[in-house]
Coordinates of C-alpha atoms in Angstrom, one line a residue:
X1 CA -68.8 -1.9 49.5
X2 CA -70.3 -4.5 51.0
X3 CA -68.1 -4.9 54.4
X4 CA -68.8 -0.9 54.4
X5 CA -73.0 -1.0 54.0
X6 CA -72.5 -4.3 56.9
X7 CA -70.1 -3.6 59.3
X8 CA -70.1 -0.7 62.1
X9 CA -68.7 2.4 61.0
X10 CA -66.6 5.4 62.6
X11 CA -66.3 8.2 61.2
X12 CA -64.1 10.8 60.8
X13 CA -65.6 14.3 59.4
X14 CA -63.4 16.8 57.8
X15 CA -65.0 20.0 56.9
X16 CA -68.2 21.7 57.9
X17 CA -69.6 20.0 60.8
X18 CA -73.1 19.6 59.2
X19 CA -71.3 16.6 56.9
X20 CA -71.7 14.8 60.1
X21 CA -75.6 15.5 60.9
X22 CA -77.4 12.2 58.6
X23 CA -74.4 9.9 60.4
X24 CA -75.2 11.3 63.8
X25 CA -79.0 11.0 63.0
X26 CA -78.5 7.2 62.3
X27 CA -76.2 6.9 65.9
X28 CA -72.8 6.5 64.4
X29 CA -69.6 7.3 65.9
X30 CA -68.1 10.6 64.7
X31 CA -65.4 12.4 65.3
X32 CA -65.2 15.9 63.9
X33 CA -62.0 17.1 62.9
X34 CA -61.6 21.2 62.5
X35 CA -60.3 22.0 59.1
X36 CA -60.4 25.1 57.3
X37 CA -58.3 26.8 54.2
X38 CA -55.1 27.8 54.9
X39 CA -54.7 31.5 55.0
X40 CA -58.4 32.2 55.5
X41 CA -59.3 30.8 52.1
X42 CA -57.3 33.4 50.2
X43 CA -55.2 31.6 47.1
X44 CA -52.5 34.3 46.8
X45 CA -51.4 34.4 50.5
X46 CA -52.0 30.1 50.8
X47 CA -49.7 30.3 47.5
X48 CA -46.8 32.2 49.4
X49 CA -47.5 30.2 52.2
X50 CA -46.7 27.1 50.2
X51 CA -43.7 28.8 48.9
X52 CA -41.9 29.6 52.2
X53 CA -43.3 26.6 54.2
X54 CA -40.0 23.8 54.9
X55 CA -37.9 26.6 53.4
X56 CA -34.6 25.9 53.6
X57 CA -33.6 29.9 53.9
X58 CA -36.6 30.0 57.1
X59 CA -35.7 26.7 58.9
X60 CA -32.3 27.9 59.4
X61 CA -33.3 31.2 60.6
X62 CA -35.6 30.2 62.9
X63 CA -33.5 27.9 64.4
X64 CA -30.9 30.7 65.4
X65 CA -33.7 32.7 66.6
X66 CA -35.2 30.4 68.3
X67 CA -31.8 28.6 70.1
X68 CA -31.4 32.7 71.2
X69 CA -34.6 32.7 72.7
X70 CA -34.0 29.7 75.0
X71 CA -30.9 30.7 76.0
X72 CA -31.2 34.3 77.0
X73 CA -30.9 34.4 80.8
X74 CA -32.7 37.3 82.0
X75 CA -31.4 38.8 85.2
X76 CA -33.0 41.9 87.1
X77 CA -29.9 44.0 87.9
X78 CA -31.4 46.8 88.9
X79 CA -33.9 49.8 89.6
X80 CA -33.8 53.4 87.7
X81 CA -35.5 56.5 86.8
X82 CA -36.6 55.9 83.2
X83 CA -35.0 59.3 81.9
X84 CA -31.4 58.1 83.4
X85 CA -31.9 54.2 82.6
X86 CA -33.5 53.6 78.9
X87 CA -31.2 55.1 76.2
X88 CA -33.3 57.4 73.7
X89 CA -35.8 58.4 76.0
X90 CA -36.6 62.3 76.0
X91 CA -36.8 64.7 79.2
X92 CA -40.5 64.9 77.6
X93 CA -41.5 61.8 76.5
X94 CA -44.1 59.6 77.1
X95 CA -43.8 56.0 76.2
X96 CA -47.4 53.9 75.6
X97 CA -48.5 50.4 75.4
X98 CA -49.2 48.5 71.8
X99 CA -48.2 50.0 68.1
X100 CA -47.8 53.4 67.5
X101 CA -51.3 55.7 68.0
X102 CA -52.3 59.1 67.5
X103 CA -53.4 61.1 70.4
X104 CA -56.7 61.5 68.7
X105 CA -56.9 58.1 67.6
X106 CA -56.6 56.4 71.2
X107 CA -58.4 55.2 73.6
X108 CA -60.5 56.3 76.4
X109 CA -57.8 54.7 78.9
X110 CA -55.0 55.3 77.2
X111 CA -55.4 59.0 76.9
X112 CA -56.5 59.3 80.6
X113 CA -53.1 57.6 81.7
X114 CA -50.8 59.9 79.6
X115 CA -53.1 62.9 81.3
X116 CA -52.3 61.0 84.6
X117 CA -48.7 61.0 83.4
X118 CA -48.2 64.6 82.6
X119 CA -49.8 65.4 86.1
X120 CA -47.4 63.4 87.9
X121 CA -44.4 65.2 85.6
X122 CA -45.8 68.5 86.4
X123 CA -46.1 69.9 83.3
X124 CA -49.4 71.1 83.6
X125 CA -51.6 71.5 87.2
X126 CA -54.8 70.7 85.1
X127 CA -56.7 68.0 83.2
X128 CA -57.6 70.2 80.7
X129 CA -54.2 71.6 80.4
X130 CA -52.6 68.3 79.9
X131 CA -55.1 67.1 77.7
X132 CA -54.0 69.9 75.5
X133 CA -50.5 69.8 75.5
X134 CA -50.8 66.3 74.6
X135 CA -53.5 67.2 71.4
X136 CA -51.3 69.8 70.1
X137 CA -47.6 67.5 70.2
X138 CA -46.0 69.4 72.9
X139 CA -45.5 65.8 74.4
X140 CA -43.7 62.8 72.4
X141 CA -45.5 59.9 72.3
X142 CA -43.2 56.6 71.5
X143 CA -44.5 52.5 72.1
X144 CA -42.4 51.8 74.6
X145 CA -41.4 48.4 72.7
X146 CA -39.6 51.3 70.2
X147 CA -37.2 52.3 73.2
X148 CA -36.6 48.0 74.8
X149 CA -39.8 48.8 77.6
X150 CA -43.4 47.4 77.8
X151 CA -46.3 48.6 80.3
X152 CA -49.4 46.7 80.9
X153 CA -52.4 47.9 80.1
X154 CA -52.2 51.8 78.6
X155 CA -48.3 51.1 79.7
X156 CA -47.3 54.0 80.5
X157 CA -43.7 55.2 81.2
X158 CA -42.6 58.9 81.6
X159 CA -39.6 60.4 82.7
X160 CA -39.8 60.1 86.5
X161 CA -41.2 57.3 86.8
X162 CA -39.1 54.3 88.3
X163 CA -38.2 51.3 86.5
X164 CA -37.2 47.8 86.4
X165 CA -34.0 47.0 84.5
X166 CA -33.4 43.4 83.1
X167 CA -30.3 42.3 81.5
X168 CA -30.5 39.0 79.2
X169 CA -26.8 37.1 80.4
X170 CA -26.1 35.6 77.4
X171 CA -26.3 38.5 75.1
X172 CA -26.1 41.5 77.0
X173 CA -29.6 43.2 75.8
X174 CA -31.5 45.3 78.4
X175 CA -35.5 45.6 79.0
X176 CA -37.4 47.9 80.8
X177 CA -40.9 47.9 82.8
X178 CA -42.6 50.3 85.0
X179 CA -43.9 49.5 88.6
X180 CA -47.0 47.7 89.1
X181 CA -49.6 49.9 91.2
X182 CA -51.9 47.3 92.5
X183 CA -55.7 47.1 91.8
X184 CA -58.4 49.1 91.4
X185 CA -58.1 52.8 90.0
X186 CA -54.7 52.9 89.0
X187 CA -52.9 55.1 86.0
X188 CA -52.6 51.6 83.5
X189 CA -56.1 52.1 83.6
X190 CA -56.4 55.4 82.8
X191 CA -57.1 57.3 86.7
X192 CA -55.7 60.1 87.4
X193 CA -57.5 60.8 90.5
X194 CA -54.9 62.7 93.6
X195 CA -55.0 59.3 95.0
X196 CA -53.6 57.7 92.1
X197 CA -50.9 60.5 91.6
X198 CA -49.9 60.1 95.4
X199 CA -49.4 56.7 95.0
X200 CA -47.4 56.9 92.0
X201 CA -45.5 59.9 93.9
X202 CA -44.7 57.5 96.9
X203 CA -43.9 55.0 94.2
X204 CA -41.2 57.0 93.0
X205 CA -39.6 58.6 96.2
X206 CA -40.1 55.4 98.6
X207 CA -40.4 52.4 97.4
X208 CA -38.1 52.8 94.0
X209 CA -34.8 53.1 96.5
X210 CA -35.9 50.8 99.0
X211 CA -36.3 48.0 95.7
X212 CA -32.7 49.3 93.9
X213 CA -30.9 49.1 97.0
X214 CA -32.7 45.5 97.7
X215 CA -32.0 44.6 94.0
X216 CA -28.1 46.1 94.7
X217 CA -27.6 43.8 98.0
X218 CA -28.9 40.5 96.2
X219 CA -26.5 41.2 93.4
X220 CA -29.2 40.6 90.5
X221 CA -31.8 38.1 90.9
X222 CA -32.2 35.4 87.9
X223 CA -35.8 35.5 87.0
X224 CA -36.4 32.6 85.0
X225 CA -35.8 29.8 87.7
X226 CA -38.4 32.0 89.5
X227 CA -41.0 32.0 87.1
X228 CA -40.8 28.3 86.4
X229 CA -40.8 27.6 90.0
X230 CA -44.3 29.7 89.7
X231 CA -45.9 27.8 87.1
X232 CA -45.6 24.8 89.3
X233 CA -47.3 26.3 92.3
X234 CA -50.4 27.2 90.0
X235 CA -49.5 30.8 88.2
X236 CA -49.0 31.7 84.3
X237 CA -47.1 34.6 85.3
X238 CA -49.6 36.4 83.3
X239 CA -53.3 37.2 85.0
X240 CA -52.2 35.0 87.9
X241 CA -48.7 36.1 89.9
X242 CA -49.7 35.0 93.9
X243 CA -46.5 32.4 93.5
X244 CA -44.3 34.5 91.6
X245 CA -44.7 37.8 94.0
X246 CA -44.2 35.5 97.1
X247 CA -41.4 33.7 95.7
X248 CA -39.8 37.4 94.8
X249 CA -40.7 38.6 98.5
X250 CA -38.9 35.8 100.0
X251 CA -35.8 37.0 97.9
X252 CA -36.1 40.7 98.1
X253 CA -37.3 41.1 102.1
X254 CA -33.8 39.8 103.5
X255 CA -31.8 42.2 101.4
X256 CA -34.4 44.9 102.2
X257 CA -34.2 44.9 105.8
X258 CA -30.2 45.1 105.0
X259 CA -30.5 48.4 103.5
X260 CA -30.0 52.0 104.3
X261 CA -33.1 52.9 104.1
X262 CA -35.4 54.0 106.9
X263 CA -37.0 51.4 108.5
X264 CA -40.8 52.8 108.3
X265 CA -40.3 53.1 104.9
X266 CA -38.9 49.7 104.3
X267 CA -41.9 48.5 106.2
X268 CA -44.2 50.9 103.7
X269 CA -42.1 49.4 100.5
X270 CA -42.9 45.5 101.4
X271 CA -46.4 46.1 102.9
X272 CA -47.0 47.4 99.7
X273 CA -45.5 44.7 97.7
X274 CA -46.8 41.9 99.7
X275 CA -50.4 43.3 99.4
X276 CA -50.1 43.5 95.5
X277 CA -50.4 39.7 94.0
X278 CA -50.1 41.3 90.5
X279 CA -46.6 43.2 92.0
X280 CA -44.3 40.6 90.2
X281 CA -46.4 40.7 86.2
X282 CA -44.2 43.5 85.1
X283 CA -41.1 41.5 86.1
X284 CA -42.3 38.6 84.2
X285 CA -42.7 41.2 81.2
X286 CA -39.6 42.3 81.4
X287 CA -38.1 39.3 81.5
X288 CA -39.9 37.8 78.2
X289 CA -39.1 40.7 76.8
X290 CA -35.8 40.4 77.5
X291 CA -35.8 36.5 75.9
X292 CA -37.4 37.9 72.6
X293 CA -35.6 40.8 72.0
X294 CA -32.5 38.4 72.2
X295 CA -34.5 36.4 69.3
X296 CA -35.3 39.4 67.3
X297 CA -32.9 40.8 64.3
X298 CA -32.7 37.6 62.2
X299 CA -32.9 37.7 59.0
X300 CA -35.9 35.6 57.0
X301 CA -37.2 34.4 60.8
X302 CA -40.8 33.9 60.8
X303 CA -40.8 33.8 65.1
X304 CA -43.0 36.2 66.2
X305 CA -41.1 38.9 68.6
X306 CA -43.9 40.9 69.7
X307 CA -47.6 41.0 70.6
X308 CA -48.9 44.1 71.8
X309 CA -52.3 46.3 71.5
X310 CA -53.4 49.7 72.4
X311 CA -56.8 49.3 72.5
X312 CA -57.4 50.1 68.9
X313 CA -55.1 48.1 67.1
X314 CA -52.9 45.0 67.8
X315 CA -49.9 44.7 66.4
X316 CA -46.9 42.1 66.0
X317 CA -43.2 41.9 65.1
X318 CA -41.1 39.3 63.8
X319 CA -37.5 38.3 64.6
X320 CA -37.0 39.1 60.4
X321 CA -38.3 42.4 61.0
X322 CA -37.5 43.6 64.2
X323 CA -38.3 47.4 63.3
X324 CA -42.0 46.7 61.5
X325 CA -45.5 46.4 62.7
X326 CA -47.8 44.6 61.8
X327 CA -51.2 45.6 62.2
X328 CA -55.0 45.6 62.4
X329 CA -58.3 46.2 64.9
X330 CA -57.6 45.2 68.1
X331 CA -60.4 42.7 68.9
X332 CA -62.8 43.1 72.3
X333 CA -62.2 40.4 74.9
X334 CA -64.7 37.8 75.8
X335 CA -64.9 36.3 79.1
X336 CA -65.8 37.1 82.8
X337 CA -67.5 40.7 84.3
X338 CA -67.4 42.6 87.3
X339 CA -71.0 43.0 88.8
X340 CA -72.5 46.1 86.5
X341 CA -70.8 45.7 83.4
X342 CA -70.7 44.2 80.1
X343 CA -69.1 44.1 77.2
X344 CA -70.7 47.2 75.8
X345 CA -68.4 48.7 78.6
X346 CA -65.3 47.6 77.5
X347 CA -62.2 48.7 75.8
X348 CA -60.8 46.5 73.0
X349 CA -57.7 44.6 74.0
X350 CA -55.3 46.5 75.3
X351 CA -51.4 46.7 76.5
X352 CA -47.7 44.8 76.2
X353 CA -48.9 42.3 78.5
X354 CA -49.1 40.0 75.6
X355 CA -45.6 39.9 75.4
X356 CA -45.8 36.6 77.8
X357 CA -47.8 34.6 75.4
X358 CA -45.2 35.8 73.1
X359 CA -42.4 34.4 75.2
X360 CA -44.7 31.0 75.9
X361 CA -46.5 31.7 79.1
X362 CA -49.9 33.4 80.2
X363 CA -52.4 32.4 78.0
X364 CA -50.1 29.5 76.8
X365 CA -49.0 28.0 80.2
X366 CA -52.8 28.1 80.7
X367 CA -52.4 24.4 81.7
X368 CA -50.3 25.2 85.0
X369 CA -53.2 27.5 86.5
X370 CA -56.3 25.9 86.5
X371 CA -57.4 28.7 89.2
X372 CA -56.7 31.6 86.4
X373 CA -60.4 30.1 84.8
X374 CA -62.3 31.6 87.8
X375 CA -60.8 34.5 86.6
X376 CA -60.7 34.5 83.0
X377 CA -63.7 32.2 82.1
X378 CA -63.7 28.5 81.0
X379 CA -62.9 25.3 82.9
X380 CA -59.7 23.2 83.8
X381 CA -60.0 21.1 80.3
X382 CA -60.3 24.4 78.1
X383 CA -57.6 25.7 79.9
X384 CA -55.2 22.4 79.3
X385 CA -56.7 22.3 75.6
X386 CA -55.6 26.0 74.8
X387 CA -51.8 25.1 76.0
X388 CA -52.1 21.6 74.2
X389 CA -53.2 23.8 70.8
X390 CA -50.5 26.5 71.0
X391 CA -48.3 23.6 70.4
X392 CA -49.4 23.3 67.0
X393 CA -48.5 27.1 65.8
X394 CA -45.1 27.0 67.6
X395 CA -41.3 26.4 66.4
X396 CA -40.7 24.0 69.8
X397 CA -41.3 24.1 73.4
X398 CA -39.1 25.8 76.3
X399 CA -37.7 23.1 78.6
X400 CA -37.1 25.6 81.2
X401 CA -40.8 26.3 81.9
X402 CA -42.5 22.7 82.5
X403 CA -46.1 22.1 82.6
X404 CA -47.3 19.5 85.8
X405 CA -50.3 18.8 84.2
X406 CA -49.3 18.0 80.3
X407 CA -46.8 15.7 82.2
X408 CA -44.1 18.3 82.9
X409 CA -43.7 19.1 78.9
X410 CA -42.6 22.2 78.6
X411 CA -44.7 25.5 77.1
X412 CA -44.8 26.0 73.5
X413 CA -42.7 29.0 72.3
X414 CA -41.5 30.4 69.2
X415 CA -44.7 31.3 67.7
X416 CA -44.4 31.2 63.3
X417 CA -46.4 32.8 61.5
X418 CA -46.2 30.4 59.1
X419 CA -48.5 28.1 61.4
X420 CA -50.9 30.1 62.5
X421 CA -51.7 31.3 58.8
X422 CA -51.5 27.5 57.8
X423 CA -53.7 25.9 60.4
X424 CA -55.8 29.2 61.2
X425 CA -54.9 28.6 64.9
X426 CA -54.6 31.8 66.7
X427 CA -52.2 32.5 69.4
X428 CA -54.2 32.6 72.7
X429 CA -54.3 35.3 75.2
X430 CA -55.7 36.2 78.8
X431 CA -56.3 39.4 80.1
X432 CA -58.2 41.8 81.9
X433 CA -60.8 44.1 80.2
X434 CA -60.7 47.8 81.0
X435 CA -63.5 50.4 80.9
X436 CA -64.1 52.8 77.5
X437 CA -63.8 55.5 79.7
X438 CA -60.8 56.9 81.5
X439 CA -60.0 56.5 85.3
X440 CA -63.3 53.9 85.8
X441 CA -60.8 51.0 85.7
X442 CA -60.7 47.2 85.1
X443 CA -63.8 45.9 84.7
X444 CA -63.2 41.9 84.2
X445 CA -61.2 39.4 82.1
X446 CA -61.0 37.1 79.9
X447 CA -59.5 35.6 76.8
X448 CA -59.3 36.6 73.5
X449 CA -57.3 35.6 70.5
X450 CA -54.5 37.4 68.3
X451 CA -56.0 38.5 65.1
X452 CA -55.0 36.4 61.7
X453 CA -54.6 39.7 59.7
X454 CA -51.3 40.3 61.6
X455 CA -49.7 37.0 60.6
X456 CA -50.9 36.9 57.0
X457 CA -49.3 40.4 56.4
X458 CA -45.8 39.4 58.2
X459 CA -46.1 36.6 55.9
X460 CA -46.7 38.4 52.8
X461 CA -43.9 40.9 53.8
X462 CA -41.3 38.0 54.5
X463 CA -42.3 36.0 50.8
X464 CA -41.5 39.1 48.9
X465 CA -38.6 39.8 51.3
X466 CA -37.5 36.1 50.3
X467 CA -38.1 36.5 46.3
X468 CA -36.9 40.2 45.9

């Protein structure tokens, strides 16, 4: 007692951070160290989480999972019309962003952009028209994660619409994404404007067989190399793709300019695409899509397959239960707005773009983009910080996507809900924040956080699933 009352002290508090106050009052180092009860301070779900935490039955499980993950090879091989190129999909479907959702029940966005959608099928020549064939269930409406696709934003895929098709090497599993449109009012937002539906139009009939001849001539382009190229020229192949679509250009105009194709309309196709910096985020979708799905299906694995929202809830998968949801409100995001907005604007958290956390980038490869804070809020050290964190919640990191500024480490991957229930860490995510309101648009970005309900429910569900 004496050498403590005598010499100097440093402190370490663990707990609320007031413990600290009377030693920072009398000038004494502290550092604070974030603690809270596991599992949100709920002793049943901390008591299951005790139970399957260094389970033998899990550890192994993940490990397979997680060894698929890193080795799927996702290759683009090729550009289709969604009716002809995802198996399942209906002659009148329309596939949507996040967990499954009610017509009534969605959001302002997301119902605009299945109006859009309908439009562009010709079904109906009206808004109001479409608005009811969608409210009476003339229309099938499926999460495109259901059918092997995701969508950004209200994700929207219907028939006609082109698509990208991505084939993981190793294990032969296909993924789908749509086209990106560009910026301002565009159909992921919920527009439906003549403008939008001519560009959409043009999408389909010009530049979607300019790109599957391109993609033909190449012979498949491996994606991977590509995006971890991009994260060392300052993306996250998330809310920041100016590397990744230039690096994609580079490939794609030489085959282009081989093709059959008129040459105006060439011209038109890579105009388009090198005036879109956001063109190559739905290839970097598909491609993590294509890395979980391969980790998906194993039985007892607490790896986290899927992230996704709708703007009403957010929802997760895990590799154990690869045909479940997981559910609850989709939070609002917090960060940077457009000159005359605010957050009483804003749609919650919305789309399948989440699906790159998931797969260890975006949000979590944070640390390669310090430009995506100007964006999304923060500084450079938050932005290293939140990609140091995610190591904490994750099963290992992904060699194949380096970091330059956390020394070339790679991301982390392989989220567990175990983890994240455990240390109350939640996975990180950026994104851009769309309007309440149909057809207005995005109106900033930002981060935001996956909620902790989902995990502690996949948790629960995987402890009974373990002791039944």
């Amino acid at each position: 007692m004496k050498n403590i009352i005598s010499d100097p002290l440093n402190v370490i508090n663990v707990g609320l951070a007031k413990f600290a106050d009377p030693f920072v009052a009398h000038s004494v180092p502290v550092i604070s160290c974030q603690w809270q009860p596991p599992a949100g301070g709920v002793a049943e779900t901390a008591w299951q989480l005790a139970q399957i935490t260094n389970n033998p039955i899990v550890e192994a499980a993940n490990e397979i999972a997680f060894s698929r993950y890193l080795e799927a090879n996702p290759i683009l091989t090729g550009v289709g019309t969604a009716v002809d190129s995802i198996p399942g999909m209906g002659s009148k479907q329309i596939l949507h962003s996040g967990p499954p959702v009610a017509w009534r029940d969605m959001c302002g966005p997301q119902q605009g952009a299945i109006i859009g959608a309908i439009l562009f099928e010709g079904w109906s020549s009206t808004a109001e028209d479409a608005q009811k064939l969608a409210k009476n269930g003339d229309i099938e409406l499926t999460p495109a994660q259901h059918l092997n696709a995701v969508g950004p934003m209200a994700g929207i895929i219907s028939p006609s619409m082109p698509v990208w098709i991505v084939k993981n090497e190793m294990l032969g599993n296909l993924t789908y994404c749509n086209f990106n449109e560009g910026l301002g009012k565009v159909l992921r937002f919920g527009a439906y404007s003549d403008d939008v539906l001519n560009r959409l139009r043009w999408m389909a009939d010009v530049l979607a067989p300019v790109l599957q001849e391109a993609v033909e001539i190449m012979g498949g382009l491996e994606l991977k190399p590509l995006m971890a190229s991009a994260l060392h020229m300052g993306d996250e192949v998330h809310n920041r793709n100016a590397a990744a679509t230039s690096l994609f250009f580079r490939k794609l105009a030489p085959a282009a300019l081989q093709g059959s194709a008129d040459k105006a309309q060439i011209s038109e196709a890579l105009s388009f695409i090198a005036g879109n910096d956001h063109f190559f985020l739905n290839l970097s979708m598909a491609a993590c899509k294509s890395m979980l799905d391969a980790a998906s299906g194993v039985e007892n694995s607490s790896m986290v397959t899927v992230m996704a929202r709708n703007g009403v809830q957010f929802g997760i998968r895990i590799s154990a239960f690869p045909d479940r949801w997981f559910v609850t409100e989709a939070p609002l995001v917090e960060g940077l707005f457009f000159p005359g907005y605010t957050g009483a604007d804003a749609a919650p958290d919305l789309g399948d773009s989440a699906i790159t956390e998931t797969a260890g980038v975006g949000g979590f490869a944070m640390a390669a983009s310090p430009a995506i804070v100007q964006f999304v809020g923060g500084d450079v050290a938050q932005a290293v910080e939140n990609s140091r964190k995610m190591q904490r919640i994750t099963l290992g990191r992904n060699s194949a996507f380096t970091l330059p500024m956390l020394d070339f480490a790679g991301t982390a991957a392989g989220i567990d809900i175990r983890k994240v229930v455990d240390t109350g860490i939640l996975p990180i995510i950026n994104t851009g924040i769309a309007h309440k309101d149909a057809g207005v648009g995005q109106i900033g970005a930002g981060l935001t956080a996956a909620p902790l309900e989902c995990f502690t429910q996949a948790l629960r569900a995987l402890y009974y699933n373990l002791n039944t």
